[in-house]
CSV table of C-alpha atoms in Angstrom, one decimal:
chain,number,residue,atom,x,y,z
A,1,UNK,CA,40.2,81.9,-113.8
A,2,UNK,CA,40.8,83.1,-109.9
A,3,UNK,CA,42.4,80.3,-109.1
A,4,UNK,CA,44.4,80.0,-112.5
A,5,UNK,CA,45.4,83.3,-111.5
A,6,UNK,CA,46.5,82.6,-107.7
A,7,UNK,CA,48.7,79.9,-108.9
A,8,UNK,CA,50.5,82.0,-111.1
A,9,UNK,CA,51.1,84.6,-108.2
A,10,UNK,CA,52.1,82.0,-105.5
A,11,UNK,CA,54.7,81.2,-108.5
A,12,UNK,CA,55.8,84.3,-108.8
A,13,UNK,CA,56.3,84.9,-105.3
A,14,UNK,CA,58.2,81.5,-105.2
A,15,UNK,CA,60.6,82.2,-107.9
A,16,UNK,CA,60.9,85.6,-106.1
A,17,UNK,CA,61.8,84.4,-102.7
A,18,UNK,CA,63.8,81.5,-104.0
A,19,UNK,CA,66.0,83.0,-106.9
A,20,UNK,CA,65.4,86.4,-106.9
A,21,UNK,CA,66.0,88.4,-103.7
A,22,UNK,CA,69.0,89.1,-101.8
A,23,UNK,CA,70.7,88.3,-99.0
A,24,UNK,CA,69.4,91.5,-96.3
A,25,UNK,CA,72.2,91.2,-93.7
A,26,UNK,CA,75.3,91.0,-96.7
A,27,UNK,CA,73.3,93.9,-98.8
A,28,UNK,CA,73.7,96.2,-95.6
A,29,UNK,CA,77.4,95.4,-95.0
A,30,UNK,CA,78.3,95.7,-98.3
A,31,UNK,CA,76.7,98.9,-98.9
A,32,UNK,CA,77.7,100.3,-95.9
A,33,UNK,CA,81.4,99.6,-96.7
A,34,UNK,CA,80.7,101.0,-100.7
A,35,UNK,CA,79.4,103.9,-98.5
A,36,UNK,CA,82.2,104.5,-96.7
A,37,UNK,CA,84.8,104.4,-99.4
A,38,UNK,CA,82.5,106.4,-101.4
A,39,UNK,CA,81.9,109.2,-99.3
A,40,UNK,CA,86.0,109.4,-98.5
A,41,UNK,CA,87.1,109.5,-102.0
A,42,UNK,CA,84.7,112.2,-103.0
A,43,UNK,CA,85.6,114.3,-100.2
A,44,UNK,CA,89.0,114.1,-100.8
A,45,UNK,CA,88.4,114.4,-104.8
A,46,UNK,CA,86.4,118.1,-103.8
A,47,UNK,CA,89.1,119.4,-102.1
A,48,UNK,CA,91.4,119.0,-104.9
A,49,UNK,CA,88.7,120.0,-107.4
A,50,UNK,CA,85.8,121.5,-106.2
A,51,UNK,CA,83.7,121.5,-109.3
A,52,UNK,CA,82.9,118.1,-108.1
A,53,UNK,CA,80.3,117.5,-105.8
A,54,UNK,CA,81.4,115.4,-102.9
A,55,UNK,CA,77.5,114.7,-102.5
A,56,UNK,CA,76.9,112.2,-105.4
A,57,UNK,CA,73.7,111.3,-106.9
A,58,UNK,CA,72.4,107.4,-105.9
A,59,UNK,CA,71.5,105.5,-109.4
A,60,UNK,CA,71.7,102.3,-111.0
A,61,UNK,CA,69.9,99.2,-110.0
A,62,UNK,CA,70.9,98.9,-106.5
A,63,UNK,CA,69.9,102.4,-105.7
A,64,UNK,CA,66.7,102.2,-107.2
A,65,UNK,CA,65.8,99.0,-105.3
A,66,UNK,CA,66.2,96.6,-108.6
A,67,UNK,CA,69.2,94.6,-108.3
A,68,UNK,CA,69.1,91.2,-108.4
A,69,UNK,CA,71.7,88.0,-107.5
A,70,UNK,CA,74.0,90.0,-105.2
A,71,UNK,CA,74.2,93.5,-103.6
A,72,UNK,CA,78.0,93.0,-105.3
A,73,UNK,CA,77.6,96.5,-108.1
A,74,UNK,CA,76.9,99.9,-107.2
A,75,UNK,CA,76.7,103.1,-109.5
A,76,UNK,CA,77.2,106.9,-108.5
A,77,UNK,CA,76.8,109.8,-110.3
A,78,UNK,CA,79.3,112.8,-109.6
A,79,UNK,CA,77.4,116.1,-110.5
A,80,UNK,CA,80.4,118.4,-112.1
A,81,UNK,CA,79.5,122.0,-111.7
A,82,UNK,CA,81.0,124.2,-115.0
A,83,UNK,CA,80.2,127.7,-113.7
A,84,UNK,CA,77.9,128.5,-116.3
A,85,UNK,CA,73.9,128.6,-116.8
A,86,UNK,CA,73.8,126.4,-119.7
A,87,UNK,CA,71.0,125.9,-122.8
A,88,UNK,CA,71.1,123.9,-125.4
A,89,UNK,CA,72.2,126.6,-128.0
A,90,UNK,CA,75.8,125.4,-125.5
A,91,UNK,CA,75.2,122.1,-127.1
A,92,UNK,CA,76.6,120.5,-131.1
A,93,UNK,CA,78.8,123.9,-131.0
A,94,UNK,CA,82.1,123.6,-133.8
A,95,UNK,CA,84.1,121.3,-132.0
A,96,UNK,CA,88.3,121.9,-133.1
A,97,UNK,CA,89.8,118.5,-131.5
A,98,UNK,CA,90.8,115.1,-132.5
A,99,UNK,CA,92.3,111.8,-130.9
A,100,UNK,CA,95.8,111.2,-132.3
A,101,UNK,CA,97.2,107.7,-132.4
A,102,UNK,CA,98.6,108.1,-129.5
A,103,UNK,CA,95.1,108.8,-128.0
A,104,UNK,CA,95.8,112.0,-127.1
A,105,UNK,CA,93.4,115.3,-127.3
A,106,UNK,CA,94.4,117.6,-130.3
A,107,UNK,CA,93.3,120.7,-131.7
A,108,UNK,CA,92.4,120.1,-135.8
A,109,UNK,CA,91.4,122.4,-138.4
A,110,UNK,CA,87.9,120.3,-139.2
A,111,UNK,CA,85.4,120.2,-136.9
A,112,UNK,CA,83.5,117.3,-135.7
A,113,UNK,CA,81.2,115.8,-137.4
A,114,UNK,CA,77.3,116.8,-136.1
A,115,UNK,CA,75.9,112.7,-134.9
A,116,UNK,CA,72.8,111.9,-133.6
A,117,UNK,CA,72.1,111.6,-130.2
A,118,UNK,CA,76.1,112.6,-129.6
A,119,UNK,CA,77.3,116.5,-128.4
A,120,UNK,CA,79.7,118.8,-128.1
A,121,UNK,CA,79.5,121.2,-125.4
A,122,UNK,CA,80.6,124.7,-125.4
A,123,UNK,CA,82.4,126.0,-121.7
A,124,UNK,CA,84.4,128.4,-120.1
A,125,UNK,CA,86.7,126.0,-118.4
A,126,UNK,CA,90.0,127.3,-117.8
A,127,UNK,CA,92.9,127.0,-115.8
A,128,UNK,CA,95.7,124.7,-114.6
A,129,UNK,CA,92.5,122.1,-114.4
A,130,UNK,CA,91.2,123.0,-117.9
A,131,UNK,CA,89.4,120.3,-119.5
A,132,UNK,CA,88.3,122.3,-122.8
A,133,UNK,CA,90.4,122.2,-126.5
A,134,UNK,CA,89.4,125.2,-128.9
A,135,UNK,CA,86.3,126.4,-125.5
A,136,UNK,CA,84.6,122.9,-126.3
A,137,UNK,CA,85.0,120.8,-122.8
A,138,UNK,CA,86.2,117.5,-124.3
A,139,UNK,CA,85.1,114.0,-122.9
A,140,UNK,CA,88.0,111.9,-122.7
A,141,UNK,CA,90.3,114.6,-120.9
A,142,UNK,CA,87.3,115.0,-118.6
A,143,UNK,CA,87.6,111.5,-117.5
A,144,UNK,CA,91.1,111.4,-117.3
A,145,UNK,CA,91.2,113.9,-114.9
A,146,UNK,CA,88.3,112.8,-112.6
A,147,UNK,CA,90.7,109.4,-112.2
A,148,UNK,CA,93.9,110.9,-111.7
A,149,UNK,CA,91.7,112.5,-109.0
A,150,UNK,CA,90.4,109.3,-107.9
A,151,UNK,CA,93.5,107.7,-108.1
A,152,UNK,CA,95.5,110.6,-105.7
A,153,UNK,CA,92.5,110.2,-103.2
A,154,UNK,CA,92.8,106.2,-103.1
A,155,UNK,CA,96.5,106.7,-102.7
A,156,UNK,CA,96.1,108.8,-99.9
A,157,UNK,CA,93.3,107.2,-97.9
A,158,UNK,CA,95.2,103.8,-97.9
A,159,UNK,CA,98.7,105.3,-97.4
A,160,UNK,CA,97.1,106.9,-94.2
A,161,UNK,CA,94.9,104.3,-93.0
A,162,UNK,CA,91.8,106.2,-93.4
A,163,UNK,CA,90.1,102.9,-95.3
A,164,UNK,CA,90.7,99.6,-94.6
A,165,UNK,CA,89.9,97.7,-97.6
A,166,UNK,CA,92.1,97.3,-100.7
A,167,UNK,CA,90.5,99.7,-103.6
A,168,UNK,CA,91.8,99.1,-107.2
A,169,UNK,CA,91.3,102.1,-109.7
A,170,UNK,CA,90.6,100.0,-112.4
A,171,UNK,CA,91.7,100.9,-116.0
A,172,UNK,CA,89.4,103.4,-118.2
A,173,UNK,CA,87.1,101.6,-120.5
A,174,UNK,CA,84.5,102.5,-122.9
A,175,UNK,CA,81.5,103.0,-119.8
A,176,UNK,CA,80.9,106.8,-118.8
A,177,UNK,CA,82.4,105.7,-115.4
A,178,UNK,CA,85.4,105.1,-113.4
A,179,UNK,CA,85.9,101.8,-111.9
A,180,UNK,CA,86.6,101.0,-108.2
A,181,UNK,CA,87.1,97.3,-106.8
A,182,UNK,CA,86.3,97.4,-103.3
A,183,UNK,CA,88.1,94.0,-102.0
A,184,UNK,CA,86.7,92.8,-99.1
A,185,UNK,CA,89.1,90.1,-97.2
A,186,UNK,CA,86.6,86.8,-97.0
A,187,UNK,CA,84.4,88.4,-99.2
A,188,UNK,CA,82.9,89.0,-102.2
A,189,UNK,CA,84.9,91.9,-104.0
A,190,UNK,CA,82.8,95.0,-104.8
A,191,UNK,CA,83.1,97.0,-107.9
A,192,UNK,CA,81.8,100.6,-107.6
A,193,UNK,CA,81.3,102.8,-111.2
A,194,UNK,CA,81.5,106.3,-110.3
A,195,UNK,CA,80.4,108.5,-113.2
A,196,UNK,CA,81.2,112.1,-113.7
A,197,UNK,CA,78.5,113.9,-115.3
A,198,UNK,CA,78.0,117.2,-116.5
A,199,UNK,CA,75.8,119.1,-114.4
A,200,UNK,CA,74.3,121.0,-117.4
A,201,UNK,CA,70.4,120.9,-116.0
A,202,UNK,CA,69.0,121.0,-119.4
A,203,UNK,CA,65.4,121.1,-119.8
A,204,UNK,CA,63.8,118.7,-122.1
A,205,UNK,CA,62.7,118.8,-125.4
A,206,UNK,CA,59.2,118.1,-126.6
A,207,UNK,CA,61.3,115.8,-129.7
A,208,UNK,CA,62.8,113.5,-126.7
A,209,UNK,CA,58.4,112.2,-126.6
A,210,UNK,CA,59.2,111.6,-122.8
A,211,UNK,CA,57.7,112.0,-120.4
A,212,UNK,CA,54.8,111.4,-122.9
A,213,UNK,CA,52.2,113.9,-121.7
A,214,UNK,CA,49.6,112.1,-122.9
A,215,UNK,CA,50.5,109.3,-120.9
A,216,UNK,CA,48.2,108.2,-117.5
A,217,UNK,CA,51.5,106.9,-115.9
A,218,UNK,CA,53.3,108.7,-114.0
A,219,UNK,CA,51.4,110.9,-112.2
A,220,UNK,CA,51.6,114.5,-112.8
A,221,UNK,CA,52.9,115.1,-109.7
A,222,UNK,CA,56.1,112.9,-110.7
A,223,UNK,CA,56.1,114.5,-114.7
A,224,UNK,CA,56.7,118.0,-112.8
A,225,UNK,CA,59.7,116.0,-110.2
A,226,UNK,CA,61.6,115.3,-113.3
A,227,UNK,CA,61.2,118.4,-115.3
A,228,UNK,CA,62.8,120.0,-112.5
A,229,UNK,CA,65.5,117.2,-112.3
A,230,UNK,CA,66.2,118.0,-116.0
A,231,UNK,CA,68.4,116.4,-118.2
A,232,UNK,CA,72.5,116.2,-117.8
A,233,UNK,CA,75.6,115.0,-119.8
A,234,UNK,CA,77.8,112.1,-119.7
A,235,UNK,CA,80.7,110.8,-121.4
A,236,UNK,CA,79.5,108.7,-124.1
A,237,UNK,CA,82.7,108.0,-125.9
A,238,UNK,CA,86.4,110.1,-126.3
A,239,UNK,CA,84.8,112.9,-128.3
A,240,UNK,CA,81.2,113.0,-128.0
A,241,UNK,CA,78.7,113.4,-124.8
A,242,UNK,CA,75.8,111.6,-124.4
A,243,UNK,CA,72.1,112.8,-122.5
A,244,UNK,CA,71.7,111.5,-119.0
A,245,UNK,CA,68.3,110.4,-117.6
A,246,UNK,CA,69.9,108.5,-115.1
A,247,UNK,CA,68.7,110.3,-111.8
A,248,UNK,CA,64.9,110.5,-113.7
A,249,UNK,CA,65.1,106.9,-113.8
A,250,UNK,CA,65.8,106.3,-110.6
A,251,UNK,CA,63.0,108.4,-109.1
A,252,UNK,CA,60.7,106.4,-111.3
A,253,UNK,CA,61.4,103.6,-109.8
A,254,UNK,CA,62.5,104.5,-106.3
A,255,UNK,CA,58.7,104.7,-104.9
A,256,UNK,CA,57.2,102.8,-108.3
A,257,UNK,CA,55.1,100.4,-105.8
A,258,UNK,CA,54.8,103.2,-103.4
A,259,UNK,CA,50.9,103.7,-102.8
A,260,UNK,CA,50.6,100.5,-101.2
A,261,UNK,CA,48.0,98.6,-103.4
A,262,UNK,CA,50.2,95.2,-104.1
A,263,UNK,CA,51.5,96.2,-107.2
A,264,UNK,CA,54.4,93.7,-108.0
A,265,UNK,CA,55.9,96.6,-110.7
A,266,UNK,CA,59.7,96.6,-109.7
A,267,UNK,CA,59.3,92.8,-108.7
A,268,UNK,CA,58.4,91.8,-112.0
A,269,UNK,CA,61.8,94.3,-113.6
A,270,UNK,CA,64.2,92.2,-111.2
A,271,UNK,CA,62.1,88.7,-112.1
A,272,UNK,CA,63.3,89.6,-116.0
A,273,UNK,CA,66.4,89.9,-115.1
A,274,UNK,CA,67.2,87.6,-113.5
A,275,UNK,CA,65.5,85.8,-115.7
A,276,UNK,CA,67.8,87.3,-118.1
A,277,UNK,CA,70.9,86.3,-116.5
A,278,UNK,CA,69.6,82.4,-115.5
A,279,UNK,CA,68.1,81.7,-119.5
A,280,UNK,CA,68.2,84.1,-122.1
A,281,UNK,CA,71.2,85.7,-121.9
A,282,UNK,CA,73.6,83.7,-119.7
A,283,UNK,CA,76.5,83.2,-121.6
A,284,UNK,CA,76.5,86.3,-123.3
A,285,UNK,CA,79.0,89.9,-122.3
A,286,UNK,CA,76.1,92.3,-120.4
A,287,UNK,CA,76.6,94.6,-123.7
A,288,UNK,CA,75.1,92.1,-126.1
A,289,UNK,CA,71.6,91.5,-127.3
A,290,UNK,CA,69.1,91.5,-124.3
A,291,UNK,CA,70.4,94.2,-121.9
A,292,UNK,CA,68.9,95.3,-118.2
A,293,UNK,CA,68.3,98.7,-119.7
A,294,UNK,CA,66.0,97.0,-122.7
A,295,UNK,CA,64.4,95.5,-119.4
A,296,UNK,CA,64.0,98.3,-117.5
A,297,UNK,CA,62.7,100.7,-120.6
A,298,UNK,CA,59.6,97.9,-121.6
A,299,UNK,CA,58.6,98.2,-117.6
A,300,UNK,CA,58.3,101.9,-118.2
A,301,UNK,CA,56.1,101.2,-121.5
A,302,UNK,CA,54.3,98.7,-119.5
A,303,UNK,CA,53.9,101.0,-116.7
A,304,UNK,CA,52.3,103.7,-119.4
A,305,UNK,CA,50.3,101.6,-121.5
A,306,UNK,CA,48.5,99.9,-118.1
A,307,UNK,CA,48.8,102.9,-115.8
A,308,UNK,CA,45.9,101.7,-112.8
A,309,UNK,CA,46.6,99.5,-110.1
A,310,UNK,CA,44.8,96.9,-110.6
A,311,UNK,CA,45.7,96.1,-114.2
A,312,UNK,CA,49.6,96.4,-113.4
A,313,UNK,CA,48.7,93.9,-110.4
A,314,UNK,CA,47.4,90.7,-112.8
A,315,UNK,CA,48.9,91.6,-115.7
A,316,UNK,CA,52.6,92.1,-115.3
A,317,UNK,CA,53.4,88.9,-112.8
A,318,UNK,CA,51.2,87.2,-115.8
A,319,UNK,CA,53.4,88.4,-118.2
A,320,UNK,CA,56.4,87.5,-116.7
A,321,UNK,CA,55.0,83.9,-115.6
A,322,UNK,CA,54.6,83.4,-118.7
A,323,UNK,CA,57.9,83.8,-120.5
A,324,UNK,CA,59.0,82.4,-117.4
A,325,UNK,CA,57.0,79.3,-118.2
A,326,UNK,CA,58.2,78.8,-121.8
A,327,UNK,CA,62.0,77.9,-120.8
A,328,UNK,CA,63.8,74.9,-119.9
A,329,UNK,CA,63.9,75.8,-116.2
């Protein structure tokens, strides 16, 4: 059974090294240029609105050590500060707006409909940068105006040579973010999602069942690190906002491996994915069927269902070998 068992690591390692890991040397200068950019756009965007922090919050897959194929993505959260000590009794409040058919933000005499897992949120954002209809702060203006911001700061950085790459403000979509394509002349191009996110600090709910207390992973020290991370809001579509546990997944898996014992935990995530991208879902759109958030949610399961070391350390490259094993590699 040992041996079994040391083959199945040394091919794990192998598929690791061979189709899994990235590039060190392009990973730093891409991220360093991403970095750069970054950090001049949101400096620029603060001074024209400083409700947004120019200090943004590192998530998504590279950020939290998981990516996989090519240091080519990178995802930012930009905390948006309302003015206002919020609680959920803020939250699902009578919402008077609507979306003509010209997509535009009207007020209407019938509220929104109350959806599951969808909000409204109650502010006191006024001004000549009001983002609210009828004192509800309304998603899709919200996003609107963080790109024209984006957009003014790209426009000024390149007009006065403060960057020297060519960065697209891409069109907005249905994704909580905006879009930035970082092109890089001989090199890959870099796309960049910068999301604006309420900075409502909302504490969680014992309904949510997470982080399951009666869970031995993660540790309790960790539990208390995101109960005082707390819970924000992002846009989830034109009318609605959506819970954000964005930055509490990222310190999960930021230091997952951390006490050193040769757990293979955030090795066997970006082994799924790619995976993922190689077999099960390769000619599918990253929305449909098998996504890197399904991924990323079962190692969390995993994670609480085999909490010691030593039973994370043969079982979840064993798992993974596995399904690796049943394809047509």
């Amino acid at each position: 059974m040992a041996r079994h068992n040391g083959d199945l690591y040394r091919m794990f390692q192998s598929f690791y090294h061979e189709h899994v890991q990235m590039n060190r040397d392009e990973t730093k200068r891409n991220a360093n240029v991403v970095r750069d950019v970054v950090e001049k756009i949101l400096e620029y965007v603060n001074g024209l609105d400083s409700r947004f922090q120019k200090e943004p919050e590192q998530v998504g897959s590279f950020h939290s050590f998981t990516k996989v194929s090519g240091a080519d993505e990178f995802d930012y959260s930009i905390l948006f500060n309302t003015g206002m000590e919020h609680s959920w009794s803020d939250l699902n409040q009578p919402a008077l707006y609507a979306v003509d058919a010209k997509h535009r933000i009207v007020k209407s005499a019938v509220p929104l409909r109350i959806l599951p897992m969808k909000y409204t949120l109650k502010t006191h954002n006024r001004g000549p940068n009001s983002m609210s209809e009828n004192g509800c702060l309304v998603p899709l203006t919200f996003k609107r105006h963080f790109r024209q911001l984006v957009l003014k700061a790209v426009d000024y950085l390149t007009k006065n040579s403060k960057i020297n790459q060519t960065v697209i403000v891409k069109p907005l979509s249905d994704s909580p973010a905006v879009t930035i394509t970082v092109k890089q002349r001989g090199r890959d191009e870099l796309n960049v999602d910068l999301a604006p996110m309420i900075n409502t600090r909302l504490p969680f709910k014992d309904e949510f069942g997470w982080p399951n207390h009666r869970a031995q992973w993660p540790a309790i020290e960790k539990n208390q690190q995101l109960k005082h991370i707390k819970v924000n809001l992002v846009t989830s579509d034109r009318l609605y906002w959506k819970l954000s546990f964005a930055i509490c997944e990222r310190e999960l898996l930021v230091d997952i491996d951390r006490d050193g014992s040769g757990t293979c935990r955030r090795r066997s995530l970006r082994i799924m994915k790619r995976l993922r991208e190689l077999f099960w879902c390769s000619d599918q759109d990253d929305r449909d069927g098998l996504t890197s958030y399904h991924l990323k949610n079962l190692l969390f399961y995993e994670c609480e269902r085999l909490p010691n070391d030593y039973q994370i350390f043969g079982k979840s490259f064993l798992f993974v070998i596995f399904i690796f094993k049943g394809e047509p590699v």
